[in-house]
Amino acid sequence: MSRLHPLSIPYRVAQSILGYAPLVFFVAIASGPALGAGGIALTLLGIVVGLVGIVAWQVAYFRRFEYETTSDTFDIRSGVVSRRNREIPYRRVQNVDISRNVVQRALEIAELRIETAGGGETEAILRYVGYEEAKRLQNELRRRKRAETTAETGDADAEPVENDEQLLYEITPEDLAVLAVASFDLRLASFLSVLLSLAGPPVLIELLTDLPISPFLVVGAVIVLVVVASALLSGISAVLSTYGFRLTRSGDELRYERGLVQRFDGSIPLDKVQLLVLRENLLKRLLGYASLAVETAGYAPGQGGNVGSESAVPIARRETTWAIARDVEPFEEFEVVRPPKRARRRYAFRYLLALGVLAGLVYAGTLALGFEMYWYAVLAGVPLAPVAAHYKWKSRGYHVGEEHVVARTGFWHRTTRVVPYYRVQNAIHTQTVLQRRWRLASVLIDTAGTGSLVGGDPRAIDLDQEEAAELRETVADRLQGALRERKREAEREERERRIDRALPRLEFESERP
Amino acid sequence: MRSLHPRIRIVWVLQAALSAAMLAAIVGAVGVFFLDLGLWLPAAVFGALFVLFGVHSLLRYRVWRYEVREDAVYLERGVFTRVKTVVPFVRIQHVDSRRSPLERATGLASTVVYTAGSRGADVTVPGLTPEGADDLQRRLKALAIDAEGDDAV
């Protein structure tokens, strides 16, 4: 039976004091004057009692929290008042993640999370163990999980895999600089603009009445400021969270470390990979960079509010990223099949229609407000419509490979999703009323990945309807084929193992006489 | 390819009437209490919506098709956006058969097929006779067990 790190007591005490401090502060402020000197004394007494209570609770928590690695499960016994005993079979462990913030690093303690595939919740959290102990546990759990899975298939005495970590990628300062630039997200800018527009008008009116400058200049300056501020913010946050990124491969696991202030240390089990997501937005493409995310079933590392941290490669040269992706899932070189040319015409029509509607609205605004708003300026966008349509068309496509199906979308945020056939859950073919008029259809390939919950499914958009039907059937057929293939493979391996086990004995017996 | 039981139209048209009545009641309440309008407004709203929803239900019936193939369930549905889904048996996690009050009143049932995919619960086959639903459920279950893959995710 092991315990948490003793330093976790003062750390947790400090944490809960910080948590309660605002509440105590406000209560004291609000009730102090009304109660007079006696009240103040009472409040102080309350604070002291509260402090003693917190310390006692945390000491009890520490004393009542025990964990153990048994022969086939990881056991945790916890709870001060209501006790909970939890046993996690090693085979079900998917990820063991370690995270440390600055204070925890100074104290050399860490938070350890154990994730299983079931449910969206973390299965077990150890707050906090020593960093060395966390590392040891991470290795131990991994080793036992592997021993368990190989023991099940019959070769318990298989190669003892220790220290086989192989460095796949380490972030360089240049990469980090590119990441800071490329992570600029217009969505953040628009969010800030919304905030400003809520707070802005009263301030602006104040300003505009006093200032001799044109109001347009002020608005322009504000917009520039917003964009610069959001670029800085997103750049800084990207650098902080990916500083010192390292990706290694160890047997059937990818492991990564990252973060400047808060340090993360996690793993991605390769046998649970559902799909690969390669992201190359326009900026990254121009600079020759790409990033890679790996989605596993039911769990993406760093779910808890750390959006974007499921990335296996936050940023690297295009070739490196694709090479690592191929290392994870060996898919071949490919050229995507584009939608038919008439899809491009459709997009151009759509843009023209949107421009027309916009011009109409501006014109109506001019009539209604009696203030010239230059509706014809909108029409300057007309020559751009075919260009935009062309790039939209060009950035979409799909590819049916040997063992994988690939779908690509997005010009500004080009995303290529690679799914092995044996991970396909079902194929969904959709056709809206408008698509039917153009004889187009889309195919969505559903997997058990987590990204699909937020609309991140691989989808081939606007194919010819015949082609779409064929893709749907092909994907379903190949799934069956891939599953049969996997089964045969497993059977062959099993047979080889049996022969391996049988053969030495034969040699031994033949030597004996 | 099989279509649904014709009686499902009754269920859907009744559902259409129900939602039309609900929306009409809201519009009517606003009209009577805030705008001092008569009862003609909710009546008109009900009529228009009922026709709209009713026609939609009938079209929906005409489009709906399903088929139990050798290795997958295949479904075709949707009036505006036509959706065709292939669910391989290996991917089926579990199968429910379900009966809402309206379905019970008309003697029908639905079968719901779940997969581990994010859109798993989407796959519902309505408009079966209770025996048909039980039969489909049993058949799918048997086929899913028979088709066992190494693991479902």
XYZ file of C-alpha atoms in Angstrom:
666
model
C 0.000 0.000 0.000
C 1.427 3.359 -0.987
C 0.355 6.847 -0.078
C 0.355 10.227 -1.713
C 3.324 12.515 -1.332
C 3.378 14.198 2.135
C 3.833 17.601 0.480
C 0.398 17.099 -1.044
C -1.091 18.026 2.364
C 0.233 21.608 2.518
C -0.399 21.990 -1.214
C -4.003 20.891 -0.960
C -4.509 23.027 2.172
C -3.233 26.064 0.296
C -5.459 25.160 -2.628
C -8.634 24.989 -0.574
C -7.784 28.156 1.373
C -7.413 29.976 -1.947
C -10.725 28.472 -2.997
C -12.583 29.677 0.096
C -10.768 33.007 0.544
C -13.058 35.116 -1.668
C -16.162 33.768 0.057
C -14.770 34.463 3.549
C -13.626 37.881 2.433
C -17.060 38.897 1.157
C -18.883 37.506 4.156
C -16.535 39.391 6.478
C -16.943 42.650 4.530
C -20.692 42.337 4.405
C -21.342 41.318 8.001
C -18.412 42.936 9.855
C -19.736 46.517 10.194
C -23.223 45.369 11.101
C -22.025 43.282 14.015
C -19.424 45.622 15.489
C -16.381 44.553 17.486
C -18.007 41.334 18.696
C -18.770 40.459 15.100
C -15.174 40.905 14.041
C -14.007 38.649 16.836
C -16.625 36.105 15.824
C -15.497 36.250 12.189
C -11.865 35.743 13.218
C -12.889 32.791 15.336
C -14.794 31.380 12.369
C -11.735 31.735 10.174
C -9.523 29.953 12.696
C -12.025 27.131 13.072
C -12.298 26.893 9.302
C -8.516 26.707 8.932
C -8.228 23.975 11.510
C -11.063 22.156 9.766
C -9.370 22.362 6.367
C -6.045 21.138 7.717
C -7.731 18.288 9.591
C -9.713 17.295 6.494
C -6.669 17.275 4.244
C -4.631 15.285 6.753
C -7.490 12.800 6.970
C -7.728 12.690 3.168
C -4.028 11.937 2.981
C -4.221 9.244 5.642
C -7.263 7.608 4.094
C -5.945 7.567 0.511
C -4.035 4.467 -0.459
C -3.149 2.846 -3.740
C -1.512 -0.388 -4.728
C -0.409 -2.263 -7.811
C -1.640 -5.819 -7.427
C -0.947 -8.636 -9.840
C -3.819 -7.828 -12.188
C -5.441 -4.572 -11.029
C -4.529 -1.117 -9.843
C -6.396 -0.566 -6.565
C -7.302 2.722 -4.953
C -8.862 3.025 -1.536
C -10.021 6.549 -0.777
C -12.609 8.728 0.937
C -12.697 10.273 4.389
C -16.341 9.754 5.244
C -17.729 7.573 2.473
C -15.115 5.060 1.438
C -14.530 3.987 -2.107
C -12.501 1.039 -3.284
C -11.744 1.022 -6.955
C -9.964 -1.673 -8.904
C -8.850 -0.945 -12.441
C -7.766 -3.941 -14.527
C -4.461 -3.121 -16.250
C -5.786 -4.273 -19.576
C -8.429 -1.531 -19.532
C -5.983 1.293 -18.859
C -5.715 3.502 -21.916
C -3.647 6.457 -20.859
C -1.631 7.463 -17.841
C -1.070 11.216 -17.888
C 1.073 13.320 -15.608
C 0.727 17.065 -15.234
C 2.605 19.581 -13.100
C 2.240 23.328 -12.795
C 5.001 25.671 -11.662
C 4.357 25.291 -7.943
C 4.044 21.528 -8.238
C 7.331 21.439 -10.124
C 9.041 23.425 -7.378
C 7.671 20.953 -4.826
C 8.504 18.008 -7.120
C 4.993 16.638 -6.959
C 2.664 15.780 -9.847
C -0.931 14.937 -10.632
C -1.465 11.522 -12.170
C -4.562 10.636 -14.170
C -5.540 7.164 -15.287
C -7.958 7.004 -18.200
C -9.917 4.025 -19.467
C -12.033 3.801 -22.618
C -15.350 3.679 -20.775
C -17.113 6.966 -20.208
C -15.867 10.484 -20.661
C -14.659 10.717 -17.091
C -11.193 10.159 -15.743
C -11.086 6.809 -14.009
C -8.659 7.726 -11.253
C -6.792 10.855 -10.190
C -3.899 10.861 -7.742
C -3.474 14.316 -6.226
C -0.552 14.455 -5.656
C 2.316 12.019 -5.794
C 6.031 12.679 -6.064
C 7.175 13.248 -9.649
C 9.556 10.290 -9.528
C 6.763 8.105 -8.193
C 4.426 9.327 -10.947
C 6.982 8.396 -13.591
C 7.504 5.032 -11.951
C 3.758 4.362 -11.840
C 3.359 5.387 -15.466
C 6.050 2.912 -16.513
C 4.795 0.227 -14.181
C 1.218 0.455 -15.456
C 2.414 0.381 -19.020
C 4.618 -2.636 -18.397
C 1.892 -4.555 -16.613
C -0.668 -3.704 -19.262
C 1.644 -5.041 -21.912
C 2.471 -8.164 -19.918
C -1.234 -8.761 -19.463
C -2.125 -8.398 -23.131
C 0.717 -10.610 -24.308
C 0.066 -13.179 -21.584
C -3.479 -13.431 -22.854
C -2.356 -14.299 -26.352
C 0.090 -16.838 -25.035
C 3.605 -15.480 -25.114
C 4.241 -14.298 -21.616
C 7.976 -14.638 -22.060
C 8.017 -12.366 -25.095
C 10.835 -9.869 -25.539
C 11.134 -7.817 -22.357
C 10.550 -4.351 -23.765
C 12.167 -1.725 -21.576
C 13.741 1.556 -22.547
C 12.849 1.127 -26.176
C 11.829 4.764 -26.403
C 12.572 6.146 -29.777
C 12.463 9.897 -30.322
C 10.122 10.803 -33.169
C 10.075 14.530 -32.888
C 11.299 17.383 -30.757
C 10.086 20.917 -31.255
C 12.700 23.471 -32.345
C 12.611 27.221 -31.618
C 11.777 27.892 -35.298
C 8.861 25.473 -35.135
C 7.657 27.206 -32.004
C 7.850 30.600 -33.714
C 5.870 29.275 -36.670
C 3.308 27.802 -34.299
C 2.907 31.157 -32.548
C 2.211 32.805 -35.905
C 0.082 30.035 -37.388
C -2.108 29.534 -34.353
C -3.585 32.985 -34.874
C -7.267 32.341 -34.870
C -9.785 34.792 -36.276
C -12.398 33.269 -34.016
C -10.651 34.764 -31.001
C -10.589 38.145 -32.719
C -14.299 37.960 -33.391
C -14.944 36.949 -29.793
C -13.009 39.981 -28.578
C -14.918 42.172 -31.025
C -18.204 40.958 -29.600
C -16.989 41.777 -26.087
C -15.900 45.212 -27.264
C -19.137 45.899 -29.067
C -20.964 45.245 -25.808
C -18.717 47.587 -23.841
C -17.679 49.795 -26.735
C -20.567 52.071 -27.741
C -20.864 54.102 -24.508
C -17.113 54.649 -24.441
C -16.998 55.449 -28.143
C -19.775 57.997 -27.946
C -17.924 59.711 -25.126
C -14.766 59.752 -27.216
C -16.301 60.755 -30.506
C -18.004 63.844 -29.143
C -14.712 65.120 -27.783
C -12.268 64.098 -30.476
C -11.721 66.039 -33.652
C -10.757 62.849 -35.588
C -13.047 61.020 -37.974
C -15.069 58.276 -36.256
C -13.972 55.843 -38.984
C -10.354 56.255 -37.925
C -11.207 55.448 -34.340
C -13.162 52.365 -35.324
C -10.344 51.277 -37.638
C -7.759 51.708 -34.891
C -9.906 49.695 -32.479
C -10.221 46.868 -35.010
C -6.472 46.791 -35.612
C -5.880 46.739 -31.856
C -8.302 43.856 -31.401
C -6.640 41.805 -34.116
C -3.135 42.465 -32.789
C -4.178 41.685 -29.217
C -5.844 38.419 -30.176
C -2.861 37.405 -32.329
C -0.567 38.003 -29.365
C -2.867 36.139 -26.989
C -3.256 33.052 -29.139
C 0.450 33.029 -29.971
C 1.471 33.245 -26.324
C -0.952 30.558 -25.225
C 0.206 28.237 -28.016
C 3.856 28.725 -27.065
C 3.182 28.236 -23.357
C 1.320 24.987 -23.863
C 3.679 23.428 -26.416
C 7.050 24.686 -25.202
C 9.567 21.862 -25.077
C 7.331 19.392 -26.909
C 8.798 15.921 -27.305
C 7.170 12.932 -28.968
C 8.553 9.454 -28.527
C 7.387 6.062 -29.570
C 7.685 3.170 -27.202
C 6.359 -0.121 -28.478
C 2.677 0.373 -29.148
C 2.443 3.789 -27.525
C 3.199 7.355 -28.425
C 4.308 9.464 -25.477
C 4.574 13.190 -25.311
C 5.758 15.907 -22.971
C 4.913 19.576 -23.323
C 4.301 22.896 -21.612
C 6.292 25.724 -20.098
C 4.268 26.724 -17.061
C 2.135 23.619 -16.756
C 4.013 20.496 -17.775
C 2.079 17.590 -19.293
C 3.304 14.100 -19.797
C 0.920 11.721 -21.537
C 0.557 8.828 -23.891
C -1.497 7.785 -26.909
C -2.172 4.027 -27.247
C -1.630 3.131 -30.895
C -3.878 0.076 -30.887
C -6.842 2.331 -30.112
C -6.265 4.851 -32.903
C -9.504 5.654 -34.709
C -8.385 8.300 -37.130
C -5.586 10.714 -37.936
C -6.290 14.390 -38.470
C -3.724 16.405 -40.420
C -4.284 20.141 -40.156
C -2.667 22.590 -42.537
C -4.220 26.029 -42.472
C -3.299 28.546 -45.149
C -0.449 30.072 -43.120
C 1.055 26.684 -42.325
C 0.789 25.634 -45.972
C 2.564 28.777 -47.131
C 5.361 28.182 -44.621
C 5.532 24.451 -45.405
C 4.284 23.237 -42.036
C 1.562 20.885 -40.830
C 0.212 19.477 -37.581
C -1.143 16.082 -36.652
C -3.757 14.947 -34.151
C -4.469 11.337 -33.284
C -7.944 10.400 -32.098
C -8.486 7.344 -29.948
C -11.766 5.783 -28.885
C -13.628 7.760 -26.282
C -10.650 9.707 -25.105
C -8.388 12.401 -26.439
C -5.492 13.334 -24.167
C -6.047 16.609 -22.375
C -9.795 16.698 -22.835
C -10.446 18.735 -19.711
C -10.523 22.158 -21.305
C -7.163 21.846 -23.041
C -8.513 22.166 -26.532
C -6.075 21.291 -29.272
C -3.726 19.393 -27.006
C -4.693 16.010 -28.388
C -2.129 16.824 -31.038
C 0.568 14.253 -31.589
C 2.588 16.840 -33.479
C 1.610 20.455 -32.701
C 3.669 21.718 -35.611
C 6.527 20.483 -37.769
C 7.784 20.614 -41.332
C 5.236 19.103 -43.651
C 7.413 16.107 -44.489
C 8.126 15.314 -40.838
C 4.472 15.492 -39.874
C 3.364 13.245 -42.721
C 6.177 10.811 -41.977
C 5.069 10.524 -38.350
C 1.464 10.090 -39.477
C 2.581 7.241 -41.744
C 4.530 5.760 -38.870
C 1.301 5.620 -36.847
C -0.900 4.380 -39.690
C 0.968 3.237 -42.790
C -1.084 4.860 -45.541
C 0.264 5.359 -49.032
C 1.009 8.512 -51.036
C -2.185 9.752 -52.618
C -3.823 12.361 -54.798
C -7.326 13.232 -53.683
C -10.212 12.843 -56.101
C -11.876 16.260 -56.470
C -15.617 16.856 -56.686
C -16.914 17.155 -60.272
C -16.457 20.493 -62.056
C -20.118 21.368 -61.689
C -19.604 21.597 -57.923
C -17.315 24.517 -58.634
C -20.073 26.217 -60.622
C -22.384 25.591 -57.710
C -20.039 27.336 -55.275
C -19.641 30.299 -57.637
C -23.438 30.637 -57.872
C -23.666 30.432 -54.134
C -21.129 33.209 -53.593
C -22.781 35.405 -56.229
C -26.136 34.876 -54.585
C -24.690 35.803 -51.185
C -23.126 38.950 -52.665
C -26.425 39.869 -54.299
C -28.310 39.473 -51.040
C -25.700 41.506 -49.178
C -25.830 44.314 -51.762
C -29.616 44.298 -51.527
C -29.468 44.590 -47.758
C -27.006 47.473 -47.897
C -29.203 49.182 -50.481
C -32.241 48.713 -48.276
C -30.199 50.131 -45.385
C -29.383 53.203 -47.488
C -33.072 53.755 -48.248
C -34.142 53.197 -44.664
C -31.494 55.319 -42.944
C -31.127 57.993 -45.611
C -27.354 57.649 -45.275
C -25.261 56.706 -48.311
C -23.737 53.276 -47.690
C -22.289 52.558 -51.154
C -24.171 49.382 -51.945
C -22.343 49.007 -55.270
C -19.030 48.657 -53.393
C -20.237 45.198 -52.397
C -20.463 44.233 -56.055
C -16.687 44.697 -56.366
C -16.594 41.209 -54.876
C -18.212 39.687 -57.990
C -14.940 38.915 -59.818
C -13.700 37.230 -56.644
C -16.587 34.760 -56.541
C -15.250 32.383 -59.231
C -11.780 32.504 -57.665
C -13.137 31.660 -54.224
C -15.277 28.921 -55.768
C -12.252 27.468 -57.509
C -10.222 27.271 -54.303
C -13.119 25.845 -52.354
C -13.529 23.174 -55.014
C -9.806 22.524 -55.128
C -9.515 22.003 -51.392
C -12.145 19.278 -51.217
C -11.686 15.653 -52.075
C -11.392 12.063 -50.989
C -9.216 9.056 -51.634
C -9.943 5.347 -51.392
C -6.678 3.692 -50.469
C -5.493 0.151 -49.869
C -6.254 0.120 -46.183
C -7.429 3.645 -45.521
C -10.022 6.094 -46.668
C -9.058 9.766 -46.728
C -11.279 12.853 -46.790
C -10.117 16.429 -47.137
C -11.953 19.742 -46.650
C -11.253 23.411 -46.094
C -9.207 26.034 -47.892
C -8.480 28.299 -44.918
C -8.222 25.390 -42.524
C -7.333 22.433 -44.680
C -8.018 19.248 -42.757
C -7.161 15.801 -44.025
C -8.669 12.884 -42.125
C -7.303 9.367 -42.544
C -9.412 6.427 -41.348
C -8.319 2.781 -41.461
C -11.165 0.688 -42.911
C -11.373 -1.529 -39.859
C -12.236 1.502 -37.717
C -15.268 2.559 -39.752
C -18.489 2.404 -37.756
C -20.933 3.212 -40.505
C -21.144 5.125 -43.749
C -23.797 7.828 -44.131
C -24.721 9.198 -47.516
C -26.608 12.520 -47.472
C -28.119 14.603 -50.228
C -29.920 17.890 -49.630
C -32.597 19.251 -51.943
C -30.094 21.604 -53.557
C -27.489 18.873 -53.970
C -30.100 16.729 -55.712
C -30.563 19.443 -58.324
C -26.851 19.306 -59.102
C -26.762 15.487 -58.863
C -24.247 15.784 -56.010
C -24.075 14.025 -52.656
C -21.868 13.851 -49.553
C -20.590 10.834 -47.661
C -19.827 10.905 -43.966
C -17.665 8.202 -42.448
C -18.532 7.642 -38.822
C -15.908 6.386 -36.379
C -15.752 6.033 -32.614
C -13.262 8.926 -32.367
C -13.963 11.734 -29.940
C -13.692 14.506 -32.488
C -16.797 13.267 -34.237
C -18.815 14.435 -31.250
C -18.051 18.010 -32.220
C -18.647 17.655 -35.952
C -15.164 16.469 -36.838
C -16.180 13.423 -38.857
C -14.325 12.669 -42.033
C -16.631 13.688 -44.848
C -16.333 13.747 -48.608
C -18.494 16.659 -49.723
C -20.236 17.189 -53.068
C -19.290 14.067 -54.981
C -21.158 12.971 -58.030
C -24.161 11.068 -56.710
C -23.161 7.812 -58.416
C -19.643 8.158 -57.056
C -20.983 8.865 -53.573
C -23.115 5.722 -53.629
C -20.085 3.762 -54.768
C -17.892 5.256 -52.026
C -20.508 4.356 -49.416
C -20.634 0.745 -50.581
C -16.859 0.473 -51.041
C -16.166 1.685 -47.505
C -18.653 -0.810 -46.065
C -17.204 -3.641 -48.179
C -13.598 -2.830 -47.364
C -14.513 -2.766 -43.676
C -15.648 -6.378 -43.952
C -12.523 -7.265 -45.915
C -10.215 -5.528 -43.428
C -11.865 -7.291 -40.484
C -11.496 -10.696 -42.162
C -7.865 -9.852 -42.909
C -7.214 -8.900 -39.279
C -8.796 -12.104 -38.094
C -6.687 -14.208 -40.445
C -3.596 -12.313 -39.316
C -4.395 -12.987 -35.665
C -4.965 -16.666 -36.399
C -1.696 -16.938 -38.281
C 0.206 -15.283 -35.460
C -1.414 -17.631 -33.010
C -0.388 -20.625 -35.134
C 3.192 -19.357 -35.385
C 3.308 -18.948 -31.638
C 2.062 -22.493 -31.155
C 4.729 -23.785 -33.508
C 7.376 -21.713 -31.729
C 6.324 -23.180 -28.448
C 6.281 -26.713 -29.849
C 9.532 -26.569 -31.790
C 12.130 -26.088 -29.024
C 10.670 -29.070 -27.208
C 11.112 -31.226 -30.298
C 14.738 -30.221 -30.654
C 15.273 -30.914 -27.007
C 13.773 -34.366 -27.271
C 15.700 -35.253 -30.399
C 18.972 -34.323 -28.682
C 18.319 -36.499 -25.705
C 19.030 -40.041 -26.973
C -35.880 -3.056 -50.177
C -38.820 -2.907 -47.839
C -41.013 0.031 -46.965
C -42.525 0.685 -43.568
C -45.900 -0.536 -42.426
C -48.588 1.700 -44.050
C -50.149 2.356 -40.653
C -47.087 4.407 -39.635
C -48.685 7.202 -41.681
C -51.439 7.410 -39.072
C -48.852 7.777 -36.312
C -46.958 10.444 -38.172
C -50.056 12.398 -39.210
C -51.285 12.318 -35.605
C -47.877 13.553 -34.478
C -48.086 16.300 -37.097
C -51.525 17.291 -35.758
C -50.147 17.343 -32.224
C -47.211 19.624 -32.995
C -49.393 21.855 -35.193
C -51.899 22.144 -32.317
C -49.128 22.970 -29.862
C -47.684 25.752 -32.036
C -51.177 27.039 -32.812
C -51.939 27.177 -29.072
C -48.848 29.297 -28.448
C -49.669 31.652 -31.307
C -53.304 31.764 -30.163
C -52.371 32.578 -26.569
C -50.152 35.439 -27.700
C -52.864 36.654 -30.089
C -55.719 36.593 -27.588
C -53.929 37.940 -24.524
C -51.517 40.484 -25.990
C -52.863 41.571 -29.358
C -56.622 41.240 -28.841
C -57.051 39.122 -31.939
C -59.830 36.610 -32.350
C -59.693 32.848 -32.459
C -59.368 32.782 -36.258
C -55.596 33.197 -35.990
C -54.811 29.961 -34.124
C -57.289 28.114 -36.333
C -55.572 29.355 -39.485
C -52.126 28.590 -38.067
C -53.253 25.110 -37.116
C -54.728 24.494 -40.574
C -51.640 25.664 -42.431
C -49.162 23.822 -40.210
C -51.223 20.656 -40.194
C -51.317 20.545 -43.985
C -47.574 21.262 -44.141
C -46.576 18.709 -41.538
C -49.083 16.169 -42.824
C -47.753 16.333 -46.369
C -44.240 16.027 -44.974
C -45.243 12.873 -43.065
C -46.761 11.313 -46.172
C -43.698 12.108 -48.253
C -41.539 10.740 -45.474
C -43.407 7.469 -45.648
C -42.918 7.295 -49.394
C -39.151 7.826 -49.124
C -38.462 5.462 -46.203
C -36.860 2.170 -47.205
C -34.798 -0.397 -45.362
C -33.111 -3.631 -46.121
C -31.319 -6.303 -44.124
C -28.427 -7.309 -46.324
C -25.944 -10.114 -46.078
C -23.525 -8.185 -43.876
C -25.192 -4.843 -43.091
C -28.431 -2.986 -42.470
C -29.184 -0.398 -45.119
C -31.583 2.514 -44.576
C -32.859 5.247 -46.840
C -34.853 8.204 -45.534
C -35.367 11.984 -45.471
C -37.652 14.278 -47.436
C -35.420 17.319 -47.797
C -32.017 15.874 -47.049
C -31.960 12.320 -48.323
C -29.883 10.127 -45.979
C -28.676 6.622 -46.801
C -26.902 4.716 -44.050
C -24.975 1.454 -44.112
C -24.535 -0.146 -40.686
C -22.352 -3.278 -40.827
C -23.481 -6.008 -38.418
C -19.992 -6.184 -36.869
C -20.494 -2.658 -35.599
C -23.809 -3.203 -33.854
C -23.464 -2.744 -30.106
C -27.016 -3.478 -29.084
C -30.524 -3.481 -30.513
C -33.666 -2.079 -28.814
C -37.245 -2.513 -29.721
C -39.377 0.393 -28.608
C -43.059 1.370 -28.511
C -44.323 4.893 -27.860
C -47.934 5.428 -26.700
C -49.003 6.419 -30.222
C -47.317 3.351 -31.640
C -48.989 1.144 -29.048
C -52.360 2.623 -29.933
C -51.825 1.769 -33.599
C -50.175 -1.570 -32.909
C -46.748 -0.669 -34.247
C -43.189 -0.703 -32.870
C -39.693 0.612 -33.678
C -36.301 -1.019 -33.665
C -33.287 1.048 -32.640
C -29.782 -0.031 -33.624
C -26.801 1.318 -31.659
C -23.201 1.475 -32.807
C -20.114 2.851 -31.057
C -19.990 5.669 -33.592
C -20.915 9.156 -32.520
C -24.159 9.012 -34.495
C -25.057 5.545 -33.362
C -28.516 6.211 -31.948
C -29.534 7.785 -35.252
C -30.438 4.424 -36.702
C -34.108 3.848 -35.910
C -36.426 1.716 -38.003
C -40.009 2.824 -37.223
C -43.273 1.392 -38.474
C -42.881 -2.304 -37.825
C -45.505 -4.614 -36.413
C -44.529 -5.697 -32.878
C -43.767 -9.173 -34.197
C -41.805 -7.640 -37.055
C -39.806 -5.483 -34.641
C -39.077 -8.423 -32.358
C -38.121 -10.496 -35.352
C -35.840 -7.773 -36.742
C -34.280 -7.315 -33.314
C -33.653 -11.037 -32.982
C -32.298 -11.334 -36.484
C -29.973 -8.352 -36.099
C -28.781 -9.672 -32.772
C -28.062 -13.091 -34.217
C -26.309 -11.603 -37.240
C -24.293 -9.237 -35.048
C -23.139 -12.108 -32.830
C -22.386 -14.214 -35.862
C -20.353 -11.439 -37.444
C -18.242 -10.853 -34.318
C -15.247 -8.634 -35.011
C -12.195 -8.532 -32.761
C -13.527 -5.544 -30.869
C -16.320 -3.172 -31.669
C -14.442 0.121 -31.592
